[in-house]
Amino acid sequence: MRAACVAALLVYALGLAACGSAPPAQSDAEVRRERMVELNDRAQRAVALGDLRRAAALYRDALRAAESFEDFHSIGVNSLNLAAVYQALGEPEAARRALERVLSAPARFEGALVAQAAGLKASLALNAGDLDAAGNWLKRAEDGCPPPACRIQAALLVLRAELALARGAAGQARVEASRALAASRSEGSHEEEANALRVDGRAASAQGAHAEAVTLLGQALAIDKQLAHPYKIGLDLIALAETEALRGERDAARDYAQRALDVSRAAGNRQQQAMAMGLLERVR
Amino acid sequence: MKLATEMGQGARDITLASRIFLGVGVVSLVAAVLLLAYHQGAFTKYIHVFFNAETADGLNKGMAVKLVGFKVGSVENISIGSDLGVRVEVKIDAQYAPMLGADSSVRLVREAIIGSNALEIRPGTAQLGPVLEYAFLRYEREPSVENAVVALLDQIAPIVGDIRQITAYLNAPDSDLRQAIHSVNRTASALEKTSVELRKLVATTAEGVERGSTQVSGVLGSADKLLRDAGTSLAVLDSSARKVDAALPGITSKIDQTLDNLRAASEAARAMMAGDLSSVIGEAGALVSDTGEVVRGARRSWPVSGFVQPPRESLLRLDGASGATANPSDGARGR
């Protein structure tokens, strides 16, 4: 009994000594890593606030820090983030350069990162009108991200629907959009839900189902407004303007186009501004 | 036998004690009564004096009689005589009698403005010797306010009568003064007539001058009109100038105040930017930095380090619409 008490006291004293002891000294690598993670966190907060310019600067710093101690995982993550922010800013060339770090040496990076990089590359190619390249990169992304474990399935399906629509296969696009909608709801991703609705709406508009298209696009706009995502709101408004223009409602089309221009100006997205202004000129 | 003897002795003792007690009580009671009588003056020797008064107003039986403020006696009796005079009997402590001369007087006084009446003895000269028993003293009343007023009225009344006579004289139509004023009025009237004549003469002269110089008069009229217009304009100008002049200080003070406020705000902002704010931000930054150090230190320390994952960067989720999404991709954190 006495021995047990002494042992408990010793353990307690050791515990107190351990708790009160100075933390182990950090190595330079650990200090750099902490610095890099801090930059990454700040950049993510800037993205959440819609301050994409600041986010890009912070991701550049984080990428530089990761490259300084050659942490490939961190290099891959920050490269993808930087590419996504550049793409959202309407700067595809900068986005491609950021993605090259991963796609030029995929063996150094994890499969999921490479698959996401391929998906981003497909999106860039799609926006550039290079549908074959988009198809290839999308196929590569899908191959690198098998469904049960892949958490970007809904986004890849949205891209697949976009590609089909770009190829003029509106029916196929609506099928892919329906799958994307189901996947997004399964993943619980409201962003991809709105994306799927938008593609579905555009496909319905391409099929001539303008009323249905306006409804779908209105739903997408409502979600994006709830998420307060300026770039997506701009896309929804442009799609609505195009649909109204197709069914001859020039006033409504002009109104949507003007709203899209205002939003894109506020967000600082030059590519979207050009799209909105072109649409506005068309319906004027 | 012995018991009976002892009992008889006890009874005698009790009887004795009772008698002693009763005796002491009676003596004490008598002593108290005597003491009270002494204090009430039962053993004091008095002399009785009298005085006659015209009226008994203000006099009461038992009222105090004072000598230089000390009570030395009281009114013993007040009675009315066959001649309607009032006879007042006063008793005075005999020990004070040598201090009172035979020619002393008694005076009815009021102790204060709203106090009670009292009789005051005024000691006379010692030439006639001290006052004696049953002596008659002279009585006098202190002049009251009513009497003073009556006396004053008696003095004023002749003056008022004289004034009345003078006024009557002045108001009399045939008085010398009235006659003199009438003469003055007539002279003034004559002067007024003279003045009218003089005014006519002046007007005639002026008319002649005007006839002789019509053109000059016309020019002067125009000039007069111009001057009137100018005067009006000047009046308006003066009025406007006054308004401007009155408003200017307010406007300038407001401008000064605004400039002062602007200057103060600018200086405050500059001071804040230059010193206070930067120091506050610097302190806050240092505090955040210190807090971060503490948190990092705690995170690296055992046993916290065992429960806390090492910091990892987050990956933005791939977005199907080519937009950056702030939500981190699942599994993006960690290796």
Coordinates of C-alpha atoms in Angstrom, one line a residue:
Chain A
M1 CA 0.0 0.0 0.0
R2 CA 2.8 2.4 1.0
A3 CA 4.8 1.4 -2.1
A4 CA 1.8 2.1 -4.3
C5 CA 1.4 5.6 -2.8
V6 CA 5.1 6.3 -3.3
A7 CA 4.8 5.1 -6.9
A8 CA 1.7 7.3 -7.6
L9 CA 3.5 10.3 -6.1
L10 CA 6.5 9.7 -8.2
V11 CA 4.4 9.4 -11.3
Y12 CA 2.6 12.6 -10.4
A13 CA 5.8 14.4 -9.9
L14 CA 7.2 13.2 -13.2
G15 CA 4.0 14.3 -14.9
L16 CA 4.3 17.7 -13.4
A17 CA 7.9 18.0 -14.4
A18 CA 7.0 16.9 -18.0
C19 CA 4.2 19.4 -18.2
G20 CA 6.4 22.2 -16.8
S21 CA 9.3 21.4 -19.0
A22 CA 10.2 23.6 -21.9
P23 CA 8.9 22.4 -25.3
P24 CA 11.4 20.7 -27.5
A25 CA 13.3 23.1 -29.7
Q26 CA 12.0 23.4 -33.3
S27 CA 14.2 22.7 -36.2
D28 CA 14.4 25.1 -39.1
A29 CA 12.3 22.8 -41.2
E30 CA 9.6 22.8 -38.7
V31 CA 9.7 26.6 -38.4
R32 CA 9.5 26.9 -42.2
R33 CA 6.6 24.4 -42.4
E34 CA 4.7 26.3 -39.7
R35 CA 5.3 29.5 -41.7
M36 CA 4.1 27.9 -44.9
V37 CA 0.9 26.5 -43.2
E38 CA 0.2 29.8 -41.7
L39 CA 0.4 31.5 -45.2
N40 CA -1.9 28.7 -46.5
D41 CA -4.5 29.3 -43.8
R42 CA -4.5 33.0 -44.4
A43 CA -4.9 32.5 -48.1
Q44 CA -7.8 30.2 -47.6
R45 CA -9.5 32.9 -45.4
A46 CA -8.9 35.4 -48.2
V47 CA -10.6 33.1 -50.7
A48 CA -13.6 32.7 -48.3
L49 CA -13.8 36.5 -48.1
G50 CA -13.6 36.8 -51.9
D51 CA -10.3 38.6 -51.8
L52 CA -8.7 36.5 -54.6
R53 CA -5.8 38.8 -55.3
R54 CA -4.6 38.6 -51.8
A55 CA -5.2 34.9 -51.8
A56 CA -3.1 34.5 -54.9
A57 CA -0.2 36.5 -53.3
L58 CA -0.4 34.4 -50.1
Y59 CA -0.5 31.1 -52.0
R60 CA 2.6 32.2 -54.0
D61 CA 4.4 32.9 -50.7
A62 CA 3.3 29.5 -49.4
L63 CA 4.4 27.8 -52.6
R64 CA 7.8 29.5 -52.4
A65 CA 8.1 28.4 -48.8
A66 CA 7.2 24.8 -49.7
E67 CA 9.7 24.8 -52.5
S68 CA 12.4 26.0 -50.2
F69 CA 12.4 22.8 -48.3
E70 CA 11.2 20.7 -51.2
D71 CA 8.0 19.3 -49.6
F72 CA 6.3 17.9 -52.6
H73 CA 2.9 17.5 -50.9
S74 CA 2.9 21.1 -49.9
I75 CA 4.2 22.1 -53.3
G76 CA 1.3 20.2 -55.0
V77 CA -1.4 21.6 -52.7
N78 CA -0.3 25.2 -53.0
S79 CA 0.2 24.8 -56.8
L80 CA -3.3 23.6 -57.2
N81 CA -4.7 26.3 -54.9
L82 CA -2.8 29.0 -56.8
A83 CA -4.1 27.6 -60.1
A84 CA -7.7 27.5 -58.9
V85 CA -7.4 31.1 -57.7
Y86 CA -5.9 32.3 -61.0
Q87 CA -8.6 30.5 -62.9
A88 CA -11.2 32.2 -60.7
L89 CA -9.5 35.5 -61.4
G90 CA -9.8 34.8 -65.2
E91 CA -6.0 34.4 -65.7
P92 CA -5.7 31.0 -67.4
E93 CA -2.1 31.3 -68.4
A94 CA -1.0 31.9 -64.8
A95 CA -3.2 29.0 -63.8
R96 CA -1.6 26.7 -66.3
R97 CA 1.9 27.6 -65.1
A98 CA 0.9 26.8 -61.6
L99 CA -0.4 23.4 -62.7
E100 CA 2.7 22.6 -64.6
R101 CA 4.6 22.0 -61.3
V102 CA 2.3 19.0 -60.7
L103 CA 1.5 17.7 -64.1
S104 CA 5.1 17.9 -65.4
A105 CA 6.3 15.4 -62.7
P106 CA 3.2 13.5 -61.5
A107 CA 5.3 10.8 -60.0
R108 CA 6.4 13.1 -57.2
F109 CA 2.8 13.8 -56.1
E110 CA 0.0 11.8 -54.7
G111 CA -2.6 10.4 -57.1
A112 CA -5.4 12.5 -55.7
L113 CA -3.5 15.7 -56.3
V114 CA -2.6 14.7 -59.8
A115 CA -6.2 13.9 -60.5
Q116 CA -7.4 17.2 -59.3
A117 CA -4.6 18.9 -61.3
A118 CA -5.9 17.1 -64.3
G119 CA -9.4 18.2 -63.6
L120 CA -8.3 21.8 -63.4
K121 CA -6.4 21.4 -66.6
A122 CA -9.5 20.0 -68.3
S123 CA -11.5 23.0 -67.0
L124 CA -8.9 25.4 -68.4
A125 CA -8.9 23.6 -71.7
L126 CA -12.7 23.6 -71.8
N127 CA -12.8 27.4 -71.2
A128 CA -10.2 27.8 -73.9
G129 CA -12.3 25.9 -76.3
D130 CA -9.8 23.1 -76.7
L131 CA -12.4 20.3 -76.3
D132 CA -10.1 17.4 -77.2
A133 CA -7.5 18.4 -74.7
A134 CA -10.3 18.9 -72.2
G135 CA -11.6 15.4 -72.8
N136 CA -8.2 14.0 -72.4
W137 CA -7.4 15.7 -69.2
L138 CA -10.9 14.9 -67.9
K139 CA -10.3 11.2 -68.7
R140 CA -7.0 11.4 -66.9
A141 CA -8.7 13.0 -63.9
E142 CA -11.4 10.4 -63.8
D143 CA -8.9 7.6 -64.0
G144 CA -6.9 9.0 -61.2
C145 CA -10.0 9.4 -59.0
P146 CA -12.0 6.1 -58.7
P147 CA -15.5 6.8 -57.5
P148 CA -15.8 5.4 -54.0
A149 CA -12.7 7.2 -52.7
C150 CA -12.9 10.2 -55.0
R151 CA -14.2 13.3 -53.4
I152 CA -14.2 15.4 -56.6
Q153 CA -16.6 13.2 -58.5
A154 CA -19.4 15.7 -58.7
A155 CA -17.0 18.4 -60.1
L156 CA -15.7 15.9 -62.7
L157 CA -19.2 15.1 -63.7
V158 CA -20.0 18.8 -64.0
L159 CA -17.0 19.1 -66.2
R160 CA -18.2 16.1 -68.2
A161 CA -21.6 17.8 -68.7
E162 CA -19.9 21.0 -69.7
L163 CA -17.8 19.2 -72.2
A164 CA -20.8 17.5 -73.7
L165 CA -22.6 20.8 -73.9
A166 CA -19.6 22.4 -75.6
R167 CA -19.6 19.6 -78.1
G168 CA -23.3 20.4 -78.8
A169 CA -24.7 17.3 -77.2
A170 CA -27.3 19.0 -75.1
G171 CA -29.1 15.8 -74.3
Q172 CA -25.9 14.1 -73.2
A173 CA -25.0 17.3 -71.1
R174 CA -28.4 17.1 -69.3
V175 CA -27.8 13.4 -68.5
E176 CA -24.3 14.2 -67.1
A177 CA -25.7 17.2 -65.3
S178 CA -28.3 15.0 -63.6
R179 CA -25.6 12.6 -62.5
A180 CA -23.6 15.6 -61.2
L181 CA -26.6 16.9 -59.4
A182 CA -27.1 13.5 -57.6
A183 CA -23.4 13.3 -56.8
S184 CA -23.2 16.8 -55.5
R185 CA -26.2 16.1 -53.2
S186 CA -24.6 12.9 -52.2
E187 CA -21.4 14.7 -51.3
G188 CA -23.3 17.5 -49.7
S189 CA -21.6 20.1 -51.9
H190 CA -23.8 23.0 -52.6
E191 CA -21.3 24.5 -54.9
E192 CA -21.4 21.6 -57.3
E193 CA -25.2 21.4 -56.9
A194 CA -25.4 25.0 -58.3
N195 CA -22.8 24.1 -60.9
A196 CA -24.9 21.1 -62.0
L197 CA -28.1 23.2 -62.1
R198 CA -26.4 25.8 -64.2
V199 CA -25.1 23.3 -66.8
D200 CA -28.5 21.6 -66.8
G201 CA -30.2 25.0 -67.4
R202 CA -27.8 26.0 -70.2
A203 CA -28.4 22.6 -71.8
A204 CA -32.2 23.0 -71.5
S205 CA -31.8 26.4 -73.1
A206 CA -29.8 24.9 -75.9
Q207 CA -32.6 22.4 -76.4
G208 CA -35.1 25.3 -76.5
A209 CA -36.7 24.6 -73.2
H210 CA -36.3 28.2 -72.2
A211 CA -38.8 28.3 -69.4
E212 CA -37.3 25.2 -67.7
A213 CA -33.8 26.7 -68.3
V214 CA -34.8 30.0 -66.5
T215 CA -36.1 27.9 -63.6
L216 CA -33.0 25.8 -63.3
L217 CA -30.7 28.9 -63.7
G218 CA -32.8 30.7 -61.1
Q219 CA -32.2 27.9 -58.7
A220 CA -28.5 27.9 -59.3
L221 CA -28.5 31.7 -58.8
A222 CA -30.3 31.4 -55.5
I223 CA -27.7 28.9 -54.2
D224 CA -24.8 30.9 -55.4
K225 CA -26.2 34.0 -53.9
Q226 CA -26.6 32.1 -50.6
L227 CA -23.0 31.0 -50.9
A228 CA -22.0 34.6 -51.9
H229 CA -19.8 33.5 -54.7
P230 CA -19.4 36.4 -57.1
Y231 CA -17.8 34.4 -60.0
K232 CA -20.7 31.9 -59.9
I233 CA -23.3 34.6 -59.6
G234 CA -21.8 36.2 -62.7
L235 CA -22.0 32.9 -64.6
D236 CA -25.6 32.4 -63.6
L237 CA -26.5 35.9 -64.7
I238 CA -24.8 35.5 -68.0
A239 CA -26.5 32.2 -68.6
L240 CA -29.9 33.8 -67.8
A241 CA -29.1 36.7 -70.1
E242 CA -28.3 34.3 -72.9
T243 CA -31.5 32.3 -72.3
E244 CA -33.7 35.4 -72.3
A245 CA -32.0 36.6 -75.4
L246 CA -32.6 33.3 -77.1
R247 CA -36.3 33.5 -76.4
G248 CA -36.5 37.1 -77.5
E249 CA -36.8 38.8 -74.2
R250 CA -34.2 41.5 -74.9
D251 CA -35.1 43.8 -71.9
A252 CA -34.7 40.9 -69.5
A253 CA -31.5 39.8 -71.3
R254 CA -30.1 43.3 -71.0
D255 CA -31.0 43.5 -67.4
Y256 CA -29.3 40.2 -66.6
A257 CA -26.2 41.2 -68.7
Q258 CA -25.9 44.5 -66.9
R259 CA -26.1 42.7 -63.6
A260 CA -23.5 40.3 -64.7
L261 CA -21.2 43.1 -65.7
D262 CA -21.7 44.8 -62.4
V263 CA -20.9 41.7 -60.5
S264 CA -17.8 40.8 -62.6
R265 CA -16.5 44.4 -62.2
A266 CA -17.0 44.1 -58.4
A267 CA -15.2 40.8 -58.3
G268 CA -12.4 42.0 -60.6
N269 CA -12.8 39.1 -63.1
R270 CA -11.7 40.5 -66.5
Q271 CA -12.7 37.5 -68.5
Q272 CA -16.2 37.6 -67.2
Q273 CA -16.4 41.3 -67.7
A274 CA -15.6 40.8 -71.4
M275 CA -18.2 38.1 -71.6
A276 CA -20.9 40.3 -70.0
M277 CA -20.0 43.3 -72.1
G278 CA -20.1 41.3 -75.3
L279 CA -23.5 40.0 -74.3
L280 CA -24.7 43.5 -73.4
E281 CA -23.7 44.7 -76.9
R282 CA -25.5 41.9 -78.5
V283 CA -28.8 42.5 -76.8
R284 CA -28.7 46.3 -77.0
Chain B
M1 CA -41.0 31.4 80.3
K2 CA -37.9 32.2 78.7
L3 CA -39.7 32.1 75.3
A4 CA -42.4 34.4 76.5
T5 CA -39.8 36.8 77.7
E6 CA -37.9 36.7 74.4
M7 CA -41.1 37.2 72.5
G8 CA -42.0 40.1 74.6
Q9 CA -38.6 41.6 74.1
G10 CA -39.0 41.1 70.3
A11 CA -42.3 42.8 70.3
R12 CA -40.9 45.8 72.1
D13 CA -38.1 46.0 69.7
I14 CA -40.5 46.0 66.8
T15 CA -42.6 48.6 68.4
L16 CA -39.6 50.8 69.0
A17 CA -38.4 50.4 65.5
S18 CA -41.8 51.3 64.1
R19 CA -42.0 54.4 66.2
I20 CA -38.6 55.5 65.1
F21 CA -39.5 54.9 61.6
L22 CA -42.8 56.8 62.0
G23 CA -41.0 59.6 63.7
V24 CA -38.4 60.0 61.0
G25 CA -41.2 60.0 58.4
V26 CA -43.1 62.7 60.2
V27 CA -40.0 64.8 60.7
S28 CA -39.1 64.4 57.1
L29 CA -42.6 65.4 56.0
V30 CA -42.6 68.5 58.2
A31 CA -39.1 69.4 57.0
A32 CA -40.3 69.1 53.4
V33 CA -43.3 71.3 54.1
L34 CA -41.2 73.9 55.9
L35 CA -38.7 73.9 53.1
L36 CA -41.4 74.4 50.6
A37 CA -42.9 77.2 52.7
Y38 CA -39.5 78.8 53.0
H39 CA -39.1 78.6 49.2
Q40 CA -42.5 80.1 48.8
G41 CA -41.6 83.0 51.1
A42 CA -43.6 82.0 54.0
F43 CA -40.9 83.1 56.4
T44 CA -39.9 86.2 54.3
K45 CA -40.6 89.6 55.8
Y46 CA -42.3 92.1 53.5
I47 CA -43.2 95.7 53.7
H48 CA -46.4 96.9 52.0
V49 CA -46.5 100.0 49.9
F50 CA -49.2 101.5 47.8
F51 CA -49.6 103.5 44.7
N52 CA -52.6 105.0 42.9
A53 CA -53.2 104.5 39.2
E54 CA -55.8 106.0 36.8
T55 CA -56.7 102.6 35.3
A56 CA -56.1 99.0 36.2
D57 CA -55.3 98.2 32.6
G58 CA -52.2 96.0 32.5
L59 CA -52.2 95.4 36.2
N60 CA -52.9 92.0 37.7
K61 CA -52.9 90.6 41.2
G62 CA -49.7 88.6 41.8
M63 CA -47.8 90.3 39.0
A64 CA -44.1 90.6 39.7
V65 CA -42.5 93.7 41.0
K66 CA -38.9 94.0 40.0
L67 CA -35.9 96.0 41.0
V68 CA -33.2 96.3 38.3
G69 CA -34.5 93.1 36.8
F70 CA -34.8 91.1 40.1
K71 CA -38.1 90.1 41.5
V72 CA -38.4 91.7 44.9
G73 CA -42.1 91.5 45.4
S74 CA -45.6 91.2 43.9
V75 CA -48.9 92.9 43.6
E76 CA -50.8 92.0 46.7
N77 CA -54.1 93.7 45.9
I78 CA -55.9 95.9 43.4
S79 CA -58.9 97.9 44.5
I80 CA -61.0 100.7 43.2
G81 CA -61.6 103.8 45.3
S82 CA -64.7 105.9 45.6
D83 CA -63.1 108.5 43.3
L84 CA -62.8 105.8 40.6
G85 CA -59.1 105.7 41.2
V86 CA -57.3 102.4 41.4
R87 CA -55.4 101.6 44.5
V88 CA -52.7 99.0 44.2
E89 CA -51.1 97.3 47.2
V90 CA -47.6 95.9 46.6
K91 CA -45.5 93.8 49.0
I92 CA -41.8 94.1 48.7
D93 CA -39.1 91.9 50.4
A94 CA -38.0 93.8 53.5
Q95 CA -34.4 93.2 52.8
Y96 CA -34.6 95.4 49.7
A97 CA -36.4 98.2 51.5
P98 CA -33.2 100.0 52.5
M99 CA -32.3 100.2 48.8
L100 CA -35.4 102.0 47.9
G101 CA -35.7 105.7 48.7
A102 CA -38.9 107.3 50.0
D103 CA -39.2 109.0 46.6
S104 CA -39.1 105.8 44.6
S105 CA -41.6 105.3 41.8
V106 CA -43.3 102.4 40.3
R107 CA -43.6 102.0 36.6
L108 CA -45.6 99.6 34.5
V109 CA -43.3 98.2 31.9
R110 CA -43.4 95.4 29.3
E111 CA -40.6 92.9 29.8
A112 CA -40.2 92.5 26.0
I113 CA -42.0 93.5 22.8
I114 CA -44.3 90.5 23.2
G115 CA -43.6 89.8 26.9
S116 CA -45.8 90.2 29.9
N117 CA -46.3 93.4 31.9
A118 CA -44.4 93.9 35.1
L119 CA -44.0 96.6 37.7
E120 CA -40.6 98.1 38.0
I121 CA -39.4 100.0 41.0
R122 CA -37.2 103.0 40.3
P123 CA -35.2 103.8 43.4
G124 CA -35.3 107.4 44.3
T125 CA -32.6 109.4 45.9
A126 CA -31.5 108.5 49.4
Q127 CA -32.0 112.0 50.6
L128 CA -35.5 111.2 52.0
G129 CA -34.5 108.0 53.6
P130 CA -35.7 104.5 52.8
V131 CA -39.2 103.6 51.9
L132 CA -41.4 102.8 54.8
E133 CA -44.2 100.4 55.4
Y134 CA -47.6 101.5 53.9
A135 CA -45.9 104.3 52.1
F136 CA -47.4 105.6 48.8
L137 CA -45.2 105.6 45.8
R138 CA -45.6 107.5 42.6
Y139 CA -46.9 105.5 39.7
E140 CA -46.1 106.1 36.0
R141 CA -46.8 104.2 32.9
E142 CA -44.2 103.6 30.2
P143 CA -45.3 105.6 27.1
S144 CA -46.9 103.1 24.8
V145 CA -46.9 103.0 21.0
E146 CA -50.4 104.2 20.9
N147 CA -49.5 107.2 23.0
A148 CA -46.5 107.9 20.9
V149 CA -48.6 107.8 17.8
V150 CA -51.1 110.1 19.4
A151 CA -48.4 112.5 20.4
L152 CA -47.0 112.4 16.8
L153 CA -50.4 113.1 15.5
D154 CA -50.8 116.0 17.8
Q155 CA -47.6 117.4 16.4
I156 CA -48.5 116.8 12.8
A157 CA -52.0 118.1 13.0
P158 CA -51.0 121.8 13.1
I159 CA -48.7 121.3 10.1
V160 CA -51.4 119.6 8.1
G161 CA -53.7 122.5 8.9
D162 CA -51.2 125.0 7.7
I163 CA -50.8 123.0 4.4
R164 CA -54.5 122.9 4.0
Q165 CA -54.6 126.7 4.4
I166 CA -51.9 127.3 1.9
T167 CA -53.5 125.0 -0.7
A168 CA -56.8 126.8 -0.2
Y169 CA -55.0 130.1 -0.8
L170 CA -53.4 128.9 -4.0
N171 CA -56.6 127.6 -5.3
A172 CA -58.5 130.7 -4.6
P173 CA -59.5 132.5 -7.9
D174 CA -58.7 135.9 -6.6
S175 CA -55.5 135.0 -4.9
D176 CA -52.3 136.9 -5.9
L177 CA -50.7 133.9 -7.3
R178 CA -53.6 133.1 -9.6
Q179 CA -53.6 136.7 -10.7
A180 CA -49.9 136.5 -11.5
I181 CA -50.3 133.3 -13.5
H182 CA -53.1 134.8 -15.5
S183 CA -50.9 137.7 -16.4
V184 CA -48.2 135.4 -17.6
N185 CA -50.7 133.5 -19.8
R186 CA -51.9 136.7 -21.4
T187 CA -48.3 137.7 -22.2
A188 CA -47.6 134.3 -23.7
S189 CA -50.7 134.6 -25.9
A190 CA -49.5 137.9 -27.2
L191 CA -46.2 136.4 -28.0
E192 CA -47.8 133.6 -30.0
K193 CA -49.7 136.1 -32.2
T194 CA -46.5 137.9 -32.8
S195 CA -44.9 134.7 -33.8
V196 CA -47.6 133.9 -36.4
E197 CA -47.2 137.3 -37.9
L198 CA -43.5 136.8 -38.1
R199 CA -44.0 133.4 -39.8
K200 CA -46.2 135.0 -42.4
L201 CA -43.5 137.6 -43.1
V202 CA -40.9 134.9 -43.6
A203 CA -43.2 132.9 -45.9
T204 CA -43.9 135.9 -48.1
T205 CA -40.2 136.6 -48.4
A206 CA -39.5 133.0 -49.4
E207 CA -42.2 133.1 -52.0
G208 CA -40.7 136.2 -53.6
V209 CA -37.3 134.5 -53.8
E210 CA -38.9 131.4 -55.4
R211 CA -40.7 133.4 -58.1
G212 CA -37.5 135.1 -58.9
S213 CA -35.6 131.9 -59.4
T214 CA -38.0 129.3 -60.8
Q215 CA -35.3 127.5 -62.9
V216 CA -33.0 127.4 -60.0
S217 CA -35.8 126.0 -58.0
G218 CA -36.6 123.3 -60.7
V219 CA -33.0 122.3 -60.8
L220 CA -32.9 122.2 -57.1
G221 CA -36.1 120.1 -57.1
S222 CA -34.5 117.7 -59.5
A223 CA -31.4 117.7 -57.4
D224 CA -33.5 117.1 -54.4
K225 CA -35.3 114.2 -56.1
L226 CA -32.0 112.8 -57.1
L227 CA -30.7 113.2 -53.6
R228 CA -33.9 111.5 -52.2
D229 CA -33.4 108.6 -54.6
A230 CA -29.8 108.4 -53.7
G231 CA -30.8 108.6 -50.1
T232 CA -33.2 105.7 -50.6
S233 CA -30.6 103.7 -52.5
L234 CA -28.1 104.5 -49.8
A235 CA -30.7 103.4 -47.2
V236 CA -31.2 100.1 -49.0
L237 CA -27.5 99.7 -49.4
D238 CA -27.0 100.5 -45.8
S239 CA -29.7 98.0 -44.8
S240 CA -28.1 95.3 -47.0
A241 CA -24.7 96.2 -45.7
R242 CA -26.0 96.0 -42.2
K243 CA -27.5 92.6 -42.9
V244 CA -24.2 91.4 -44.4
D245 CA -22.3 93.0 -41.6
A246 CA -24.5 91.3 -39.1
A247 CA -24.3 87.9 -40.8
L248 CA -20.6 88.0 -41.6
P249 CA -19.4 87.4 -38.0
G250 CA -21.7 84.4 -37.8
I251 CA -20.6 83.0 -41.1
T252 CA -16.9 83.7 -40.4
S253 CA -17.2 82.2 -37.0
K254 CA -18.9 79.1 -38.5
I255 CA -16.1 78.9 -41.1
D256 CA -13.5 79.3 -38.4
Q257 CA -15.3 76.6 -36.3
T258 CA -15.5 74.2 -39.2
L259 CA -11.8 74.8 -40.0
D260 CA -10.9 74.3 -36.4
N261 CA -12.9 71.1 -36.3
L262 CA -11.3 70.0 -39.6
R263 CA -7.9 70.9 -38.2
A264 CA -8.5 69.0 -35.0
A265 CA -9.8 66.0 -36.8
S266 CA -6.9 66.0 -39.2
E267 CA -4.4 66.4 -36.3
A268 CA -6.2 63.6 -34.4
A269 CA -6.1 61.4 -37.4
R270 CA -2.5 62.2 -38.1
A271 CA -1.5 61.6 -34.5
M272 CA -3.4 58.3 -34.5
M273 CA -1.8 57.3 -37.8
A274 CA 1.6 58.4 -36.7
G275 CA 1.7 57.3 -33.1
D276 CA -1.2 56.0 -31.2
L277 CA -2.7 53.7 -33.9
S278 CA 0.6 52.3 -35.0
S279 CA 1.6 51.7 -31.4
V280 CA -1.7 50.0 -30.7
I281 CA -1.4 47.9 -33.8
G282 CA 2.2 47.1 -32.9
E283 CA 1.2 46.1 -29.4
A284 CA -1.7 44.0 -30.7
G285 CA 0.7 42.4 -33.2
A286 CA 3.2 41.7 -30.5
L287 CA 0.4 40.3 -28.4
V288 CA -0.8 38.0 -31.2
S289 CA 2.7 37.0 -31.9
D290 CA 3.3 36.2 -28.2
T291 CA 0.1 34.3 -28.0
G292 CA 1.0 32.4 -31.1
E293 CA 4.3 31.5 -29.5
V294 CA 2.6 30.3 -26.4
V295 CA 0.1 28.2 -28.3
R296 CA 2.8 26.8 -30.5
G297 CA 4.9 26.0 -27.4
A298 CA 2.0 24.3 -25.7
R299 CA 1.2 22.4 -28.9
R300 CA 4.7 21.0 -29.0
S301 CA 4.8 20.1 -25.3
W302 CA 3.9 16.7 -23.9
P303 CA 1.1 15.6 -23.5
V304 CA -0.6 18.2 -25.7
S305 CA 1.6 17.3 -28.6
G306 CA 0.2 13.8 -28.5
F307 CA -3.4 15.0 -29.1
V308 CA -2.7 17.8 -31.6
Q309 CA -2.2 17.0 -35.3
P310 CA 0.8 18.8 -36.8
P311 CA -0.3 21.7 -38.9
R312 CA -1.1 20.9 -42.5
E313 CA -1.9 23.0 -45.4
S314 CA -5.4 22.8 -46.9
L315 CA -6.3 22.1 -50.5
L316 CA -9.1 24.0 -52.2
R317 CA -11.8 21.8 -53.6
L318 CA -11.9 21.3 -57.4
D319 CA -14.7 23.4 -58.8
G320 CA -16.7 22.2 -61.8
A321 CA -17.4 25.8 -62.8
S322 CA -13.8 26.9 -62.8
G323 CA -14.0 28.8 -59.6
A324 CA -12.0 28.6 -56.5
T325 CA -13.9 27.2 -53.6
A326 CA -12.8 28.0 -50.1
N327 CA -14.0 24.6 -48.7
P328 CA -11.1 22.3 -48.3
S329 CA -11.1 19.1 -50.2
D330 CA -11.6 16.0 -48.0
G331 CA -8.4 14.4 -47.2
A332 CA -6.5 17.3 -48.4
R333 CA -5.0 17.9 -45.0
G334 CA -2.3 15.6 -44.0
R335 CA -0.3 13.3 -46.0

